[in-house]
Coordinates of C-alpha atoms in Angstrom, one line a residue:
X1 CA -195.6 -55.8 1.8
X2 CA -197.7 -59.1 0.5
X3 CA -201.2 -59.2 -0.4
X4 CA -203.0 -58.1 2.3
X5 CA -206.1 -60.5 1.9
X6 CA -207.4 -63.7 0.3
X7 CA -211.0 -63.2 -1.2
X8 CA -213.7 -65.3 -0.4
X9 CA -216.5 -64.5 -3.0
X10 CA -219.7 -66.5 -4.4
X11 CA -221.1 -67.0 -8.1
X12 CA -224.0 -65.0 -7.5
X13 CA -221.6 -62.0 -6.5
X14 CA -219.9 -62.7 -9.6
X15 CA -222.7 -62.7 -11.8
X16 CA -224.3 -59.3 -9.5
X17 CA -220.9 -57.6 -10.8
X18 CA -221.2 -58.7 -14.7
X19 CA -225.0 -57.5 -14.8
X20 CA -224.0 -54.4 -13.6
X21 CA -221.3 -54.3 -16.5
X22 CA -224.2 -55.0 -19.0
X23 CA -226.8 -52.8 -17.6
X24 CA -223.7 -50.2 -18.0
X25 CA -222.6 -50.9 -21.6
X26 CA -221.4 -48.9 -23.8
X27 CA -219.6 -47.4 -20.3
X28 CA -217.9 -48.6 -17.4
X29 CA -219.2 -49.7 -14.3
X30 CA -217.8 -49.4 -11.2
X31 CA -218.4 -50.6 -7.7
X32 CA -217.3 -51.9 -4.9
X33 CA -217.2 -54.8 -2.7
X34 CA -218.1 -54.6 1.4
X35 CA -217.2 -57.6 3.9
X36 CA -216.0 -59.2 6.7
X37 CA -212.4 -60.7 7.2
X38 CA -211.7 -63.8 8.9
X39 CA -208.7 -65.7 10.2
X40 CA -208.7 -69.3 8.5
X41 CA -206.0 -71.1 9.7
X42 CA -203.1 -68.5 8.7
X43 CA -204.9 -67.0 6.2
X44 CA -206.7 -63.6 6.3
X45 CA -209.5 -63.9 4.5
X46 CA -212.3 -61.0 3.1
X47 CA -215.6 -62.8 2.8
X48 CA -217.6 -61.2 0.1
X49 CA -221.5 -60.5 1.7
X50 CA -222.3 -57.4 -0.5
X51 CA -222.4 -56.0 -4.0
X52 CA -222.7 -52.4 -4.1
X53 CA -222.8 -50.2 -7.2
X54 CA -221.8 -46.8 -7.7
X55 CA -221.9 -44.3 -10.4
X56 CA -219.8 -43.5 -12.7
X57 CA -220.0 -39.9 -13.3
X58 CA -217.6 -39.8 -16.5
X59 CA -220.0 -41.9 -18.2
X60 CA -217.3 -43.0 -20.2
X61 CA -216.2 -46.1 -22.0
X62 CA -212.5 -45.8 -21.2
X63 CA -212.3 -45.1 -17.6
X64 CA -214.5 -44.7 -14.8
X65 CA -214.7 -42.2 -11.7
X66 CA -217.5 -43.2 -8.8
X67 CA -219.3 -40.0 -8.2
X68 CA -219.0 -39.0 -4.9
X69 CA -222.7 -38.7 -4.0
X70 CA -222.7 -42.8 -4.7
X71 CA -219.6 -43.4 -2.8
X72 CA -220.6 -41.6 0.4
X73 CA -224.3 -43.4 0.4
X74 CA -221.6 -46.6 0.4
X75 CA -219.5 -46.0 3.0
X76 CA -222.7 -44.9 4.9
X77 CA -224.6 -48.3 4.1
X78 CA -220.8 -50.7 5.2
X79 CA -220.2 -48.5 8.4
X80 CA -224.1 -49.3 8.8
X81 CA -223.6 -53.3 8.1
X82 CA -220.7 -53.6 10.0
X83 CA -219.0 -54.4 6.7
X84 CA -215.5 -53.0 5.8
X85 CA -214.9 -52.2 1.9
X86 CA -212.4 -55.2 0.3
X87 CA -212.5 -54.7 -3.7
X88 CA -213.2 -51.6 -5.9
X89 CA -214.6 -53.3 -9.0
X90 CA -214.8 -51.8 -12.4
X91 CA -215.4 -52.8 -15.8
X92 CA -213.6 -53.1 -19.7
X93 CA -216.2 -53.2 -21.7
X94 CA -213.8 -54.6 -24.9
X95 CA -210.7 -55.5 -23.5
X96 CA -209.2 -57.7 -21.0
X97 CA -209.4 -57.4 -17.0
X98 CA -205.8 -56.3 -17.0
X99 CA -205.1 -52.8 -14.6
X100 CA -204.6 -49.8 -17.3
X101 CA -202.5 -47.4 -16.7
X102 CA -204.8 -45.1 -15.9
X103 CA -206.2 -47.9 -13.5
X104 CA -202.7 -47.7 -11.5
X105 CA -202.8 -43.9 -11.2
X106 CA -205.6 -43.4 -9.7
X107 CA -205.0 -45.9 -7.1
X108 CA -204.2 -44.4 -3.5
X109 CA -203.5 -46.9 -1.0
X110 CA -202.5 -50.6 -0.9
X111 CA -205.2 -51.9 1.4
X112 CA -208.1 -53.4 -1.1
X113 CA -208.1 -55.2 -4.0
X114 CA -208.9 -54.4 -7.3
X115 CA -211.4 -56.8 -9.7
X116 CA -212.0 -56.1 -12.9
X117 CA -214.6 -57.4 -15.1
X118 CA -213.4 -57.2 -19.1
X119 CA -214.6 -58.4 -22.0
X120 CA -218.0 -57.6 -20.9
X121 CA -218.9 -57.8 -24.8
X122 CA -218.0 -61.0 -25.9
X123 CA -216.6 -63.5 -23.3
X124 CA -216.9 -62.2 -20.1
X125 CA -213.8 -62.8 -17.9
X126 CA -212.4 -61.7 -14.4
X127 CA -209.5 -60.6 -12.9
X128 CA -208.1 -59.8 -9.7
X129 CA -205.3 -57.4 -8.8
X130 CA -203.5 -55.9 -5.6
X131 CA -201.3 -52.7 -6.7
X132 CA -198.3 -52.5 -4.4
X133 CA -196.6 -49.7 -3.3
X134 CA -194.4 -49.0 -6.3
X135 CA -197.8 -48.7 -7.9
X136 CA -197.7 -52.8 -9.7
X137 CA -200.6 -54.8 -10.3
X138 CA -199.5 -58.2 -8.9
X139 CA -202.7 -60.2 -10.3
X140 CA -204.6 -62.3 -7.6
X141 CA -206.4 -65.5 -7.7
X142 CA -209.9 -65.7 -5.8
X143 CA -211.6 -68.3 -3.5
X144 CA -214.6 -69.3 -5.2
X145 CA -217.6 -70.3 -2.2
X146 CA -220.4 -72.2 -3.1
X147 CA -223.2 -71.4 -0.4
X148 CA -225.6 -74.4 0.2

């Protein structure tokens, strides 16, 4: 199995996802990502059209667990949106946006993608990762839209 989806996401979703790291520090934030997917040409592509945050009820700044009060009240607001879920995000506070191994085992599935915002501290960077079925981060690159 290949990467299931291209992603299709703006600036301002970016920047959405690294406030929520900040607003979140010392911790981790997590979150997750809703959509549409599109054909372009040959490509599947998931357009980015919502940021939504969960908790993180570990509260911790090592891992993260979305509690599942937030997660339902998510799932709720995409089926209500029409919007299917692409990414779960989540945040390294002080290291880089590279899947941990706790990261790969909690993964179930091989459907979304996985971004990561790390070095929330310093120099913010991103990364993008799809985790196969033999549980691998293969990293991802991202389509970045400019809206007019």
């Amino acid at each position: 199995m290949s990467i299931p989806f291209q992603l299709l996401v703006t600036e301002g979703f970016l920047n959405e996802m690294l406030n929520h790291a900040i607003e979140e520090l010392p911790n981790e934030c997590c979150g997750v990502l809703g959509g549409r997917f599109e054909t372009r040409e040959t490509e599947k592509i998931g357009v980015v059209s919502t940021v939504y945050k969960l908790e993180n009820s570990l509260k911790s700044e090592i891992e993260f667990l979305s509690s599942a009060e937030s997660m339902l009240k998510v799932v709720k607001e995409l089926r209500q949106k029409g919007e299917e879920m692409l990414v779960i995000y989540h945040s390294h506070p002080v290291s880089f946006p590279k899947m941990s191994k706790k990261d790969l085992d909690m993964i179930d599935g091989t459907n979304l993608l996985h971004l990561i915002v790390g070095n929330v501290k310093t120099i913010p960077e991103f990364g993008l990762w799809w985790v196969n079925e033999q549980k691998k981060a293969i990293p991802c690159t991202f389509i970045l839209d400019n809206p007019r």
